[in-house]
mmCIF file of C-alpha atoms and ligand atoms in Angstrom:
data_model
loop_
_atom_site.group_PDB
_atom_site.id
_atom_site.type_symbol
_atom_site.label_atom_id
_atom_site.label_comp_id
_atom_site.label_asym_id
_atom_site.label_seq_id
_atom_site.Cartn_x
_atom_site.Cartn_y
_atom_site.Cartn_z
ATOM 1 C CA MET F 1 -18.633 -21.585 -176.110
ATOM 2 C CA ALA F 2 -15.088 -21.529 -175.011
ATOM 3 C CA ILE F 3 -12.417 -22.704 -177.206
ATOM 4 C CA THR F 4 -10.934 -24.910 -174.112
ATOM 5 C CA LYS F 5 -13.815 -27.074 -175.169
ATOM 6 C CA LEU F 6 -12.644 -28.016 -178.613
ATOM 7 C CA ASN F 7 -10.514 -30.815 -179.369
ATOM 8 C CA THR F 8 -9.247 -30.547 -182.405
ATOM 9 C CA TYR F 9 -6.916 -28.633 -183.408
ATOM 10 C CA GLN F 10 -7.201 -24.752 -185.058
ATOM 11 C CA PRO F 11 -4.858 -21.956 -185.148
ATOM 12 C CA LEU F 12 -6.388 -19.103 -182.872
ATOM 13 C CA THR F 13 -7.274 -15.389 -184.183
ATOM 14 C CA GLU F 14 -7.767 -12.242 -181.986
ATOM 15 C CA GLN F 15 -11.186 -13.401 -181.460
ATOM 16 C CA SER F 16 -10.268 -16.972 -180.429
ATOM 17 C CA ALA F 17 -7.399 -15.908 -178.523
ATOM 18 C CA THR F 18 -9.073 -13.619 -176.142
ATOM 19 C CA ALA F 19 -12.132 -16.049 -175.872
ATOM 20 C CA LEU F 20 -9.809 -19.000 -174.356
ATOM 21 C CA ALA F 21 -8.089 -15.884 -172.065
ATOM 22 C CA ILE F 22 -11.764 -15.331 -170.826
ATOM 23 C CA GLY F 23 -12.386 -19.564 -171.113
ATOM 24 C CA LEU F 24 -9.565 -20.452 -168.509
ATOM 25 C CA ARG F 25 -11.027 -17.796 -165.987
ATOM 26 C CA ILE F 26 -6.921 -15.812 -165.843
ATOM 27 C CA PHE F 27 -8.846 -12.185 -165.364
ATOM 28 C CA GLU F 28 -12.306 -11.104 -163.879
ATOM 29 C CA ASP F 29 -15.373 -11.429 -165.463
ATOM 30 C CA GLY F 30 -16.572 -9.005 -167.524
ATOM 31 C CA THR F 31 -13.252 -6.497 -167.979
ATOM 32 C CA LEU F 32 -12.619 -5.413 -171.379
ATOM 33 C CA LEU F 33 -9.848 -7.738 -173.127
ATOM 34 C CA THR F 34 -7.675 -6.608 -175.992
ATOM 35 C CA CYS F 35 -5.531 -9.283 -178.061
ATOM 36 C CA GLU F 36 -2.897 -8.124 -180.376
ATOM 37 C CA GLU F 37 -0.471 -10.982 -182.568
ATOM 38 C CA ILE F 38 2.868 -10.246 -181.174
ATOM 39 C CA GLY F 39 4.413 -12.426 -183.288
ATOM 40 C CA ASP F 40 7.760 -11.429 -184.896
ATOM 41 C CA GLY F 41 9.578 -15.420 -183.885
ATOM 42 C CA ASN F 42 10.092 -17.626 -187.485
ATOM 43 C CA LEU F 43 7.436 -20.927 -186.263
ATOM 44 C CA ASN F 44 4.959 -19.482 -184.129
ATOM 45 C CA LEU F 45 1.707 -17.487 -183.287
ATOM 46 C CA VAL F 46 2.287 -15.081 -180.148
ATOM 47 C CA PHE F 47 -1.010 -13.596 -179.137
ATOM 48 C CA ARG F 48 -0.676 -10.690 -176.129
ATOM 49 C CA VAL F 49 -3.848 -10.493 -174.239
ATOM 50 C CA LEU F 50 -4.597 -7.345 -172.484
ATOM 51 C CA GLU F 51 -6.715 -6.514 -169.345
ATOM 52 C CA ARG F 52 -7.749 -2.632 -170.424
ATOM 53 C CA GLU F 53 -7.705 -1.516 -166.971
ATOM 54 C CA THR F 54 -4.768 -2.175 -165.675
ATOM 55 C CA GLY F 55 -2.558 -3.709 -167.903
ATOM 56 C CA LYS F 56 -2.210 -6.539 -166.929
ATOM 57 C CA GLY F 57 -1.337 -9.293 -169.849
ATOM 58 C CA ILE F 58 -0.649 -12.673 -170.392
ATOM 59 C CA ILE F 59 0.703 -14.196 -173.726
ATOM 60 C CA ILE F 60 -0.808 -17.349 -175.734
ATOM 61 C CA LYS F 61 2.102 -18.758 -177.885
ATOM 62 C CA GLN F 62 0.534 -21.356 -180.370
ATOM 63 C CA ALA F 63 2.698 -23.908 -183.023
ATOM 64 C CA LEU F 64 1.347 -23.679 -186.017
ATOM 65 C CA PRO F 65 1.438 -26.920 -188.165
ATOM 66 C CA TYR F 66 4.043 -25.216 -190.907
ATOM 67 C CA ALA F 67 6.821 -22.656 -190.550
ATOM 68 C CA LYS F 68 5.595 -19.178 -190.128
ATOM 69 C CA VAL F 69 8.490 -18.316 -192.346
ATOM 70 C CA VAL F 70 8.029 -20.251 -195.080
ATOM 71 C CA GLY F 71 4.693 -20.961 -195.028
ATOM 72 C CA GLU F 72 2.803 -24.000 -195.653
ATOM 73 C CA SER F 73 5.242 -25.614 -198.240
ATOM 74 C CA TRP F 74 7.360 -26.713 -194.892
ATOM 75 C CA PRO F 75 5.209 -28.871 -192.530
ATOM 76 C CA LEU F 76 6.122 -28.520 -188.463
ATOM 77 C CA THR F 77 4.845 -30.730 -186.070
ATOM 78 C CA ILE F 78 2.684 -29.086 -183.911
ATOM 79 C CA GLU F 79 4.161 -31.610 -180.988
ATOM 80 C CA ARG F 80 7.129 -29.076 -180.910
ATOM 81 C CA ALA F 81 4.271 -26.735 -178.776
ATOM 82 C CA ARG F 82 3.745 -29.665 -175.778
ATOM 83 C CA ILE F 83 8.137 -29.749 -175.757
ATOM 84 C CA GLU F 84 8.376 -25.985 -175.279
ATOM 85 C CA ALA F 85 5.213 -25.840 -172.613
ATOM 86 C CA SER F 86 7.051 -29.106 -170.413
ATOM 87 C CA ALA F 87 10.651 -27.650 -171.401
ATOM 88 C CA LEU F 88 9.288 -24.672 -169.114
ATOM 89 C CA LYS F 89 7.797 -26.039 -166.631
ATOM 90 C CA LEU F 90 10.635 -28.376 -165.939
ATOM 91 C CA GLN F 91 13.435 -25.840 -165.977
ATOM 92 C CA ARG F 92 11.230 -23.639 -163.758
ATOM 93 C CA SER F 93 11.803 -26.001 -161.162
ATOM 94 C CA PHE F 94 15.571 -26.054 -161.514
ATOM 95 C CA VAL F 95 15.917 -22.105 -161.932
ATOM 96 C CA GLY F 96 12.811 -20.584 -160.899
ATOM 97 C CA ASP F 97 12.296 -17.207 -161.961
ATOM 98 C CA LEU F 98 14.914 -17.472 -164.830
ATOM 99 C CA VAL F 99 12.423 -19.060 -166.834
ATOM 100 C CA PRO F 100 8.800 -17.572 -167.601
ATOM 101 C CA GLU F 101 5.466 -19.177 -165.689
ATOM 102 C CA VAL F 102 3.523 -21.488 -167.899
ATOM 103 C CA TYR F 103 -0.135 -20.999 -166.557
ATOM 104 C CA TYR F 104 -1.445 -23.136 -169.072
ATOM 105 C CA SER F 105 -0.580 -25.660 -171.378
ATOM 106 C CA ASP F 106 -2.687 -27.648 -173.851
ATOM 107 C CA PRO F 107 -1.349 -30.339 -176.467
ATOM 108 C CA THR F 108 -4.186 -30.612 -178.886
ATOM 109 C CA LEU F 109 -4.357 -27.172 -179.457
ATOM 110 C CA ALA F 110 -0.331 -26.787 -179.747
ATOM 111 C CA ILE F 111 -0.806 -23.582 -176.911
ATOM 112 C CA THR F 112 1.209 -22.665 -174.565
ATOM 113 C CA VAL F 113 -0.586 -19.671 -171.645
ATOM 114 C CA MET F 114 2.334 -17.627 -169.693
ATOM 115 C CA GLU F 115 3.552 -14.743 -168.460
ATOM 116 C CA ASP F 116 4.188 -11.324 -169.952
ATOM 117 C CA LEU F 117 7.418 -9.664 -170.253
ATOM 118 C CA SER F 118 6.933 -7.382 -172.520
ATOM 119 C CA ALA F 119 8.357 -4.979 -170.323
ATOM 120 C CA LEU F 120 11.559 -6.548 -170.930
ATOM 121 C CA THR F 121 13.864 -6.498 -174.071
ATOM 122 C CA ILE F 122 14.844 -9.012 -176.052
ATOM 123 C CA ALA F 123 19.338 -9.281 -175.269
ATOM 124 C CA ARG F 124 19.589 -9.256 -178.867
ATOM 125 C CA ALA F 125 18.000 -6.332 -180.068
ATOM 126 C CA GLY F 126 18.966 -4.443 -176.261
ATOM 127 C CA LEU F 127 22.834 -5.103 -176.967
ATOM 128 C CA ILE F 128 22.638 -3.790 -180.412
ATOM 129 C CA LYS F 129 21.107 -0.651 -178.807
ATOM 130 C CA GLY F 130 24.293 -0.675 -176.741
ATOM 131 C CA GLU F 131 22.488 -1.200 -173.527
ATOM 132 C CA LYS F 132 24.077 -2.401 -170.876
ATOM 133 C CA TYR F 133 22.943 -5.892 -169.033
ATOM 134 C CA PRO F 134 24.828 -6.968 -166.124
ATOM 135 C CA ARG F 135 23.368 -10.048 -164.646
ATOM 136 C CA LEU F 136 22.896 -11.848 -168.109
ATOM 137 C CA SER F 137 25.859 -13.552 -168.255
ATOM 138 C CA HIS F 138 25.683 -14.130 -164.439
ATOM 139 C CA ASP F 139 21.689 -15.656 -164.931
ATOM 140 C CA VAL F 140 22.625 -17.532 -168.201
ATOM 141 C CA GLY F 141 25.310 -19.766 -166.557
ATOM 142 C CA THR F 142 23.224 -20.671 -163.970
ATOM 143 C CA PHE F 143 20.212 -21.104 -166.063
ATOM 144 C CA LEU F 144 22.505 -24.052 -167.668
ATOM 145 C CA ALA F 145 24.126 -25.278 -164.566
ATOM 146 C CA ASN F 146 20.591 -25.848 -163.647
ATOM 147 C CA THR F 147 18.809 -27.128 -166.366
ATOM 148 C CA LEU F 148 21.688 -29.248 -167.765
ATOM 149 C CA TYR F 149 22.574 -30.881 -164.521
ATOM 150 C CA PHE F 150 19.538 -30.899 -162.906
ATOM 151 C CA THR F 151 18.538 -33.696 -165.978
ATOM 152 C CA SER F 152 21.648 -35.328 -166.664
ATOM 153 C CA ASP F 153 22.582 -38.883 -165.751
ATOM 154 C CA TYR F 154 24.370 -37.391 -162.939
ATOM 155 C CA ALA F 155 21.301 -35.920 -160.985
ATOM 156 C CA LEU F 156 18.658 -37.989 -162.326
ATOM 157 C CA HIS F 157 17.493 -41.367 -161.727
ATOM 158 C CA PRO F 158 18.217 -44.102 -164.520
ATOM 159 C CA PHE F 159 14.558 -44.752 -164.555
ATOM 160 C CA LYS F 160 13.546 -40.702 -164.323
ATOM 161 C CA LYS F 161 16.367 -39.631 -167.128
ATOM 162 C CA LYS F 162 14.992 -42.279 -169.762
ATOM 163 C CA GLU F 163 11.412 -41.181 -168.864
ATOM 164 C CA TYR F 164 12.575 -37.312 -170.115
ATOM 165 C CA VAL F 165 14.415 -38.437 -172.854
ATOM 166 C CA LYS F 166 11.583 -40.000 -174.458
ATOM 167 C CA GLU F 167 9.493 -37.414 -173.303
ATOM 168 C CA PHE F 168 11.843 -34.538 -175.322
ATOM 169 C CA SER F 169 11.942 -37.033 -178.100
ATOM 170 C CA ASN F 170 12.027 -34.428 -180.203
ATOM 171 C CA PRO F 171 12.772 -35.438 -184.243
ATOM 172 C CA GLU F 172 11.926 -32.616 -186.681
ATOM 173 C CA LEU F 173 13.643 -30.067 -184.577
ATOM 174 C CA CYS F 174 16.462 -31.845 -184.081
ATOM 175 C CA LYS F 175 16.549 -32.039 -188.317
ATOM 176 C CA ILE F 176 16.555 -28.557 -188.829
ATOM 177 C CA THR F 177 19.551 -28.446 -186.212
ATOM 178 C CA GLU F 178 21.287 -30.953 -188.204
ATOM 179 C CA ASP F 179 21.239 -29.780 -191.337
ATOM 180 C CA LEU F 180 21.453 -25.815 -190.341
ATOM 181 C CA VAL F 181 23.667 -25.472 -188.157
ATOM 182 C CA PHE F 182 25.749 -28.657 -188.971
ATOM 183 C CA THR F 183 25.456 -29.585 -192.644
ATOM 184 C CA ASP F 184 24.167 -26.943 -194.588
ATOM 185 C CA PRO F 185 26.798 -24.343 -194.005
ATOM 186 C CA PHE F 186 29.458 -26.350 -195.217
ATOM 187 C CA PHE F 187 28.504 -27.619 -198.005
ATOM 188 C CA ASN F 188 27.101 -25.570 -201.520
ATOM 189 C CA SER F 189 23.201 -26.435 -200.399
ATOM 190 C CA GLU F 190 20.349 -24.515 -202.067
ATOM 191 C CA THR F 191 19.873 -22.660 -198.146
ATOM 192 C CA ASN F 192 22.558 -21.054 -197.712
ATOM 193 C CA GLU F 193 22.541 -17.256 -198.205
ATOM 194 C CA PHE F 194 25.573 -15.135 -197.800
ATOM 195 C CA GLU F 195 27.359 -11.719 -200.112
ATOM 196 C CA GLU F 196 28.923 -12.611 -203.254
ATOM 197 C CA GLU F 197 31.595 -10.778 -201.578
ATOM 198 C CA LEU F 198 31.990 -13.676 -199.373
ATOM 199 C CA SER F 199 31.994 -15.911 -202.487
ATOM 200 C CA ARG F 200 35.887 -16.973 -201.708
ATOM 201 C CA ASP F 201 35.579 -17.326 -198.468
ATOM 202 C CA VAL F 202 33.199 -19.715 -197.926
ATOM 203 C CA GLN F 203 33.899 -21.896 -201.092
ATOM 204 C CA HIS F 204 37.893 -22.120 -198.692
ATOM 205 C CA LEU F 205 35.171 -23.563 -195.907
ATOM 206 C CA TRP F 206 33.836 -26.099 -198.135
ATOM 207 C CA ASP F 207 36.913 -27.329 -199.787
ATOM 208 C CA ASP F 208 38.347 -27.633 -195.947
ATOM 209 C CA PHE F 209 38.487 -30.848 -195.629
ATOM 210 C CA THR F 210 39.579 -31.130 -191.866
ATOM 211 C CA LEU F 211 37.424 -28.317 -191.278
ATOM 212 C CA LYS F 212 34.354 -30.805 -192.338
ATOM 213 C CA LEU F 213 35.465 -33.791 -190.222
ATOM 214 C CA GLU F 214 35.520 -32.070 -187.354
ATOM 215 C CA VAL F 215 32.080 -30.774 -187.910
ATOM 216 C CA ALA F 216 30.452 -34.204 -188.862
ATOM 217 C CA LYS F 217 32.113 -35.161 -184.750
ATOM 218 C CA LEU F 218 30.822 -31.886 -183.628
ATOM 219 C CA LYS F 219 27.227 -33.089 -184.709
ATOM 220 C CA LYS F 220 28.233 -36.856 -184.318
ATOM 221 C CA SER F 221 27.506 -35.816 -180.942
ATOM 222 C CA PHE F 222 24.664 -33.763 -181.203
ATOM 223 C CA LEU F 223 22.691 -36.906 -182.734
ATOM 224 C CA THR F 224 23.835 -39.605 -180.710
ATOM 225 C CA GLU F 225 25.344 -37.895 -176.497
ATOM 226 C CA GLY F 226 21.570 -37.672 -174.788
ATOM 227 C CA GLU F 227 23.581 -36.212 -171.610
ATOM 228 C CA ALA F 228 21.332 -33.277 -170.656
ATOM 229 C CA LEU F 229 17.610 -31.780 -171.326
ATOM 230 C CA LEU F 230 18.889 -28.577 -173.408
ATOM 231 C CA HIS F 231 16.577 -25.776 -174.480
ATOM 232 C CA GLY F 232 18.190 -26.393 -178.052
ATOM 233 C CA ASP F 233 18.039 -22.855 -179.129
ATOM 234 C CA LEU F 234 19.753 -20.405 -176.878
ATOM 235 C CA HIS F 235 20.517 -17.507 -178.829
ATOM 236 C CA THR F 236 20.237 -13.971 -177.532
ATOM 237 C CA GLY F 237 16.876 -14.145 -179.103
ATOM 238 C CA SER F 238 15.767 -16.347 -176.780
ATOM 239 C CA ILE F 239 16.124 -14.484 -173.851
ATOM 240 C CA PHE F 240 14.333 -11.876 -172.639
ATOM 241 C CA VAL F 241 16.350 -9.138 -170.072
ATOM 242 C CA ASP F 242 16.863 -5.435 -168.137
ATOM 243 C CA GLN F 243 18.759 -4.314 -166.438
ATOM 244 C CA ASN F 244 17.719 -6.776 -163.063
ATOM 245 C CA GLN F 245 15.938 -9.446 -164.741
ATOM 246 C CA THR F 246 16.423 -12.028 -167.413
ATOM 247 C CA LYS F 247 14.398 -14.698 -168.389
ATOM 248 C CA VAL F 248 14.911 -17.822 -171.086
ATOM 249 C CA ILE F 249 11.937 -18.128 -173.637
ATOM 250 C CA ASP F 250 11.779 -20.573 -176.023
ATOM 251 C CA PRO F 251 12.695 -23.961 -176.035
ATOM 252 C CA GLU F 252 10.610 -25.524 -178.367
ATOM 253 C CA PHE F 253 13.935 -26.980 -179.515
ATOM 254 C CA ALA F 254 14.791 -28.765 -176.126
ATOM 255 C CA PHE F 255 15.471 -33.032 -176.725
ATOM 256 C CA TYR F 256 18.871 -34.598 -174.961
ATOM 257 C CA GLY F 257 21.995 -33.342 -176.793
ATOM 258 C CA PRO F 258 25.174 -32.970 -175.353
ATOM 259 C CA ILE F 259 25.397 -30.096 -172.610
ATOM 260 C CA GLY F 260 28.508 -27.927 -174.400
ATOM 261 C CA PHE F 261 25.585 -27.429 -177.260
ATOM 262 C CA ASP F 262 23.385 -24.667 -175.465
ATOM 263 C CA ILE F 263 26.797 -23.013 -173.978
ATOM 264 C CA GLY F 264 28.429 -22.872 -177.244
ATOM 265 C CA GLN F 265 25.156 -21.391 -179.361
ATOM 266 C CA PHE F 266 25.305 -18.953 -176.203
ATOM 267 C CA ILE F 267 28.574 -17.868 -176.256
ATOM 268 C CA ALA F 268 28.210 -17.600 -180.351
ATOM 269 C CA ASN F 269 25.610 -15.644 -180.039
ATOM 270 C CA LEU F 270 27.691 -13.008 -178.024
ATOM 271 C CA ILE F 271 30.885 -13.159 -180.261
ATOM 272 C CA PHE F 272 28.697 -11.799 -183.534
ATOM 273 C CA GLN F 273 27.688 -8.817 -180.357
ATOM 274 C CA ALA F 274 31.511 -8.030 -180.111
ATOM 275 C CA ALA F 275 32.083 -8.445 -184.228
ATOM 276 C CA SER F 276 29.723 -5.870 -184.156
ATOM 277 C CA LYS F 277 30.898 -3.791 -182.259
ATOM 278 C CA THR F 278 34.069 -1.435 -182.291
ATOM 279 C CA ASP F 279 34.377 -0.240 -178.539
ATOM 280 C CA GLU F 280 32.176 -2.032 -175.635
ATOM 281 C CA GLY F 281 34.078 -5.355 -176.876
ATOM 282 C CA GLU F 282 35.054 -5.997 -173.376
ATOM 283 C CA THR F 283 31.583 -6.082 -171.856
ATOM 284 C CA ILE F 284 30.925 -8.564 -173.900
ATOM 285 C CA LEU F 285 34.308 -10.850 -173.919
ATOM 286 C CA TYR F 286 33.528 -10.418 -170.048
ATOM 287 C CA HIS F 287 30.031 -12.336 -169.886
ATOM 288 C CA ILE F 288 32.003 -14.258 -172.545
ATOM 289 C CA GLU F 289 33.887 -15.442 -169.524
ATOM 290 C CA ASN F 290 31.826 -15.024 -167.036
ATOM 291 C CA THR F 291 29.206 -17.407 -168.433
ATOM 292 C CA TRP F 292 31.437 -20.211 -168.101
ATOM 293 C CA ASN F 293 32.416 -19.366 -165.071
ATOM 294 C CA VAL F 294 28.930 -19.235 -163.540
ATOM 295 C CA PHE F 295 28.086 -22.285 -165.425
ATOM 296 C CA SER F 296 31.152 -24.370 -164.222
ATOM 297 C CA THR F 297 31.233 -23.297 -160.852
ATOM 298 C CA ALA F 298 27.633 -24.189 -160.226
ATOM 299 C CA PHE F 299 27.260 -27.416 -161.957
ATOM 300 C CA SER F 300 30.850 -28.835 -159.858
ATOM 301 C CA ARG F 301 28.561 -27.254 -156.945
ATOM 302 C CA HIS F 302 25.841 -29.818 -157.606
ATOM 303 C CA TRP F 303 27.516 -31.955 -158.101
ATOM 304 C CA LYS F 304 29.765 -32.376 -155.144
ATOM 305 C CA GLU F 305 25.891 -31.888 -153.067
ATOM 306 C CA SER F 306 24.405 -34.878 -155.046
ATOM 307 C CA GLY F 307 25.067 -38.146 -157.497
ATOM 308 C CA ASP F 308 26.549 -41.442 -156.315
ATOM 309 C CA ALA F 309 29.987 -43.866 -156.138
ATOM 310 C CA TYR F 310 30.937 -42.592 -159.674
ATOM 311 C CA THR F 311 30.707 -38.563 -159.221
ATOM 312 C CA LYS F 312 32.864 -39.268 -156.440
ATOM 313 C CA VAL F 313 35.588 -40.543 -158.202
ATOM 314 C CA ASN F 314 38.149 -38.902 -158.528
ATOM 315 C CA GLY F 315 38.794 -37.028 -161.860
ATOM 316 C CA TYR F 316 35.506 -37.453 -162.656
ATOM 317 C CA LEU F 317 33.705 -34.109 -162.865
ATOM 318 C CA GLU F 318 36.804 -32.618 -163.968
ATOM 319 C CA TYR F 319 36.673 -35.248 -167.384
ATOM 320 C CA VAL F 320 33.126 -33.744 -167.982
ATOM 321 C CA LEU F 321 33.279 -30.092 -167.285
ATOM 322 C CA GLU F 322 36.395 -30.481 -170.109
ATOM 323 C CA LYS F 323 34.641 -32.251 -172.857
ATOM 324 C CA SER F 324 32.166 -30.144 -172.087
ATOM 325 C CA PHE F 325 34.229 -27.082 -172.686
ATOM 326 C CA GLN F 326 35.480 -28.157 -175.644
ATOM 327 C CA ASP F 327 32.491 -28.845 -177.067
ATOM 328 C CA SER F 328 30.851 -26.011 -175.963
ATOM 329 C CA ILE F 329 33.919 -24.130 -178.488
ATOM 330 C CA GLY F 330 32.888 -26.688 -180.960
ATOM 331 C CA PHE F 331 29.149 -26.123 -181.376
ATOM 332 C CA ALA F 332 30.068 -22.281 -180.800
ATOM 333 C CA GLY F 333 32.494 -22.346 -183.710
ATOM 334 C CA CYS F 334 29.370 -23.718 -186.033
ATOM 335 C CA GLU F 335 26.974 -21.288 -185.257
ATOM 336 C CA CYS F 336 29.265 -18.726 -185.757
ATOM 337 C CA ILE F 337 29.813 -20.268 -189.651
ATOM 338 C CA ARG F 338 26.171 -20.993 -189.692
ATOM 339 C CA ARG F 339 24.379 -17.433 -188.749
ATOM 340 C CA THR F 340 26.752 -15.758 -190.766
ATOM 341 C CA ILE F 341 26.889 -18.172 -194.273
ATOM 342 C CA GLY F 342 23.782 -20.466 -193.848
ATOM 343 C CA LEU F 343 19.677 -20.022 -193.894
ATOM 344 C CA ALA F 344 19.201 -17.696 -190.957
ATOM 345 C CA HIS F 345 21.097 -15.167 -190.149
ATOM 346 C CA VAL F 346 21.595 -12.822 -187.429
ATOM 347 C CA GLU F 347 20.396 -8.970 -187.020
ATOM 348 C CA ASP F 348 23.844 -7.984 -184.426
ATOM 349 C CA LEU F 349 25.914 -9.033 -188.141
ATOM 350 C CA ASP F 350 22.912 -7.979 -191.136
ATOM 351 C CA ALA F 351 22.474 -5.142 -189.758
ATOM 352 C CA ILE F 352 25.706 -3.422 -189.515
ATOM 353 C CA PRO F 353 25.237 -0.452 -191.764
ATOM 354 C CA ASP F 354 28.594 0.192 -193.683
ATOM 355 C CA LYS F 355 29.022 -2.355 -196.321
ATOM 356 C CA GLU F 356 32.827 -3.027 -195.330
ATOM 357 C CA ARG F 357 33.025 -3.263 -191.546
ATOM 358 C CA ARG F 358 29.641 -5.912 -192.628
ATOM 359 C CA LEU F 359 31.577 -7.604 -194.368
ATOM 360 C CA GLN F 360 34.399 -7.661 -192.436
ATOM 361 C CA ALA F 361 32.282 -8.926 -189.250
ATOM 362 C CA LYS F 362 31.662 -12.200 -191.334
ATOM 363 C CA ARG F 363 34.715 -12.930 -192.116
ATOM 364 C CA THR F 364 36.002 -12.320 -188.961
ATOM 365 C CA CYS F 365 33.374 -14.797 -187.854
ATOM 366 C CA LEU F 366 34.116 -17.376 -190.564
ATOM 367 C CA THR F 367 38.197 -17.736 -189.824
ATOM 368 C CA LEU F 368 36.831 -17.757 -186.232
ATOM 369 C CA GLY F 369 34.760 -19.773 -186.414
ATOM 370 C CA LYS F 370 36.147 -22.261 -187.667
ATOM 371 C CA GLU F 371 39.854 -22.237 -185.592
ATOM 372 C CA LEU F 372 37.074 -22.745 -182.985
ATOM 373 C CA ILE F 373 36.203 -26.294 -184.407
ATOM 374 C CA ILE F 374 39.434 -26.929 -184.845
ATOM 375 C CA LYS F 375 41.234 -26.016 -182.241
ATOM 376 C CA ARG F 376 38.800 -26.691 -179.502
ATOM 377 C CA LYS F 377 40.291 -29.689 -177.886
ATOM 378 C CA GLN F 378 43.980 -27.478 -177.415
ATOM 379 C CA ILE F 379 42.030 -24.518 -175.582
ATOM 380 C CA HIS F 380 42.050 -25.573 -172.296
ATOM 381 C CA SER F 381 40.685 -22.426 -170.586
ATOM 382 C CA ILE F 382 38.599 -19.990 -170.534
ATOM 383 C CA GLU F 383 41.461 -17.222 -170.660
ATOM 384 C CA GLU F 384 42.927 -19.334 -173.808
ATOM 385 C CA LEU F 385 39.616 -18.622 -175.375
ATOM 386 C CA LEU F 386 39.483 -15.416 -174.918
ATOM 387 C CA SER F 387 42.790 -14.883 -176.179
ATOM 388 C CA VAL F 388 41.578 -16.828 -179.672
ATOM 389 C CA ILE F 389 38.367 -14.600 -179.787
ATOM 390 C CA LYS F 390 40.244 -11.965 -179.113
ATOM 391 C CA PHE F 391 43.309 -11.881 -181.177
ATOM 392 C CA HIS F 392 39.999 -12.073 -183.725
ATOM 393 C CA PHE F 393 39.570 -8.969 -183.070
ATOM 394 C CA GLU F 394 42.288 -7.052 -183.159
HETATM 395 P P1 LIG Q 401 9.674 -18.594 -182.412
HETATM 396 O O1 LIG Q 401 9.762 -19.185 -181.523
HETATM 397 O O2 LIG Q 401 8.097 -18.226 -183.131
HETATM 398 O O3 LIG Q 401 10.995 -17.829 -182.838
HETATM 399 P P2 LIG Q 401 9.423 -16.876 -179.799
HETATM 400 O O4 LIG Q 401 8.651 -17.923 -178.387
HETATM 401 O O5 LIG Q 401 10.463 -16.523 -179.860
HETATM 402 O O6 LIG Q 401 8.735 -17.405 -181.054
HETATM 403 O O7 LIG Q 401 8.381 -15.714 -179.372
HETATM 404 C C1 LIG Q 401 8.174 -14.845 -180.988
HETATM 405 C C2 LIG Q 401 8.626 -13.051 -180.059
HETATM 406 O O8 LIG Q 401 6.884 -13.006 -179.457
HETATM 407 C C3 LIG Q 401 9.400 -13.156 -178.966
HETATM 408 O O9 LIG Q 401 10.681 -12.468 -179.917
HETATM 409 C C4 LIG Q 401 8.754 -11.832 -178.566
HETATM 410 O O10 LIG Q 401 8.729 -10.327 -178.770
HETATM 411 C C5 LIG Q 401 7.444 -11.960 -178.731
HETATM 412 N N1 LIG Q 401 6.864 -13.121 -177.223
HETATM 413 C C6 LIG Q 401 6.752 -14.234 -176.952
HETATM 414 N N2 LIG Q 401 7.010 -14.818 -175.659
HETATM 415 C C7 LIG Q 401 6.836 -13.670 -175.183
HETATM 416 C C8 LIG Q 401 6.479 -12.674 -173.561
HETATM 417 N N3 LIG Q 401 6.619 -14.489 -172.822
HETATM 418 N N4 LIG Q 401 6.102 -12.145 -172.982
HETATM 419 C C9 LIG Q 401 6.296 -11.124 -174.120
HETATM 420 N N5 LIG Q 401 6.114 -10.897 -175.425
HETATM 421 C C10 LIG Q 401 6.563 -12.604 -175.855
HETATM 422 MG MG1 LIG Q 402 11.296 -20.698 -181.346
#
């Protein structure tokens, strides 16, 4: 019996994932298939089913009813698979090949069957190795402009927008972000993890009430400002790349939130690269600058090409861009801090082999993160943001 006929959830195995691929008739009848679970992520199973003869593959991603990294003690809704598949399809209608094609999805089994991107590299891994990806910031800037503009009130009929807000209501995954990005790192929470040597730096952060108030304001924005459908987890581990293409994956955290959130997370993850390198900083700074420039240019173009009476009001676009820019800086600051001392770290920093250099890079991320959060409203252009970042790396 093909597993597609099952109407209850069960975790797939390599055998049942293969049976599913056969049942879906994605491959020719009778062809020899191999299957491997390749997921290196924290939350889900990822199977790669491969046709031996042609090397043609597909990916079957399945949500488990708990977070894989923690185990069954951390239950997590499999609804996130429906959200991921729907987000990928909607994003694809706005960005084409910048996201993988979804061949099939089934919310009961919590699976998304999609394009196999194994020929590409996860951006974080490639950047750590020193690879250059000339298209990265242009493609991510375009992804951001298109997905954020075309899912916002500036583009959609209000009924459609509210339908999407309902469809992408994602409370459990949002709670993870609310806790791990905006709360835990700023208090002495059990989830935090950092080197003993950073204790004093961390205590300084926890004692800083100005910082905490600004983080509270950013958290409020994340909680309440349903401006656009966010990816929700746009770090360099969610991006496949090679020299010629970029594909954004893994939007299981998608929900309606503030435009600056995705932009800020991506910028912060570029900052970790700059912090981890003694050279090549310029390339990374260029990517930060270009991401914002491509985003704001394309967003403005979309705005001017469509919209209603309000979007024509003088200064409104500039207001939205400036607000998004300052939010991006603040959210980038939160990401800088939480990836350094919170629960989920990044390889860019943790894998710096020399201990002193590693601690130094982490301290830089903490002080820079704090400055970005506190001074975000005094930074008015991408050039000014680059000067602030550069100052911390000198
Ligand atoms: P999680 O949400 O569990 O973090 P991801 O979507 O990030 O899962 O996928 C985990 C890993 O599985 C990725 O880092 C990548 O190695 C692999 N993977 C995911 N999607 C694809 C794909 N479409 N093609 C090839 N490999 C993929
Ligand atoms: Mg994920």
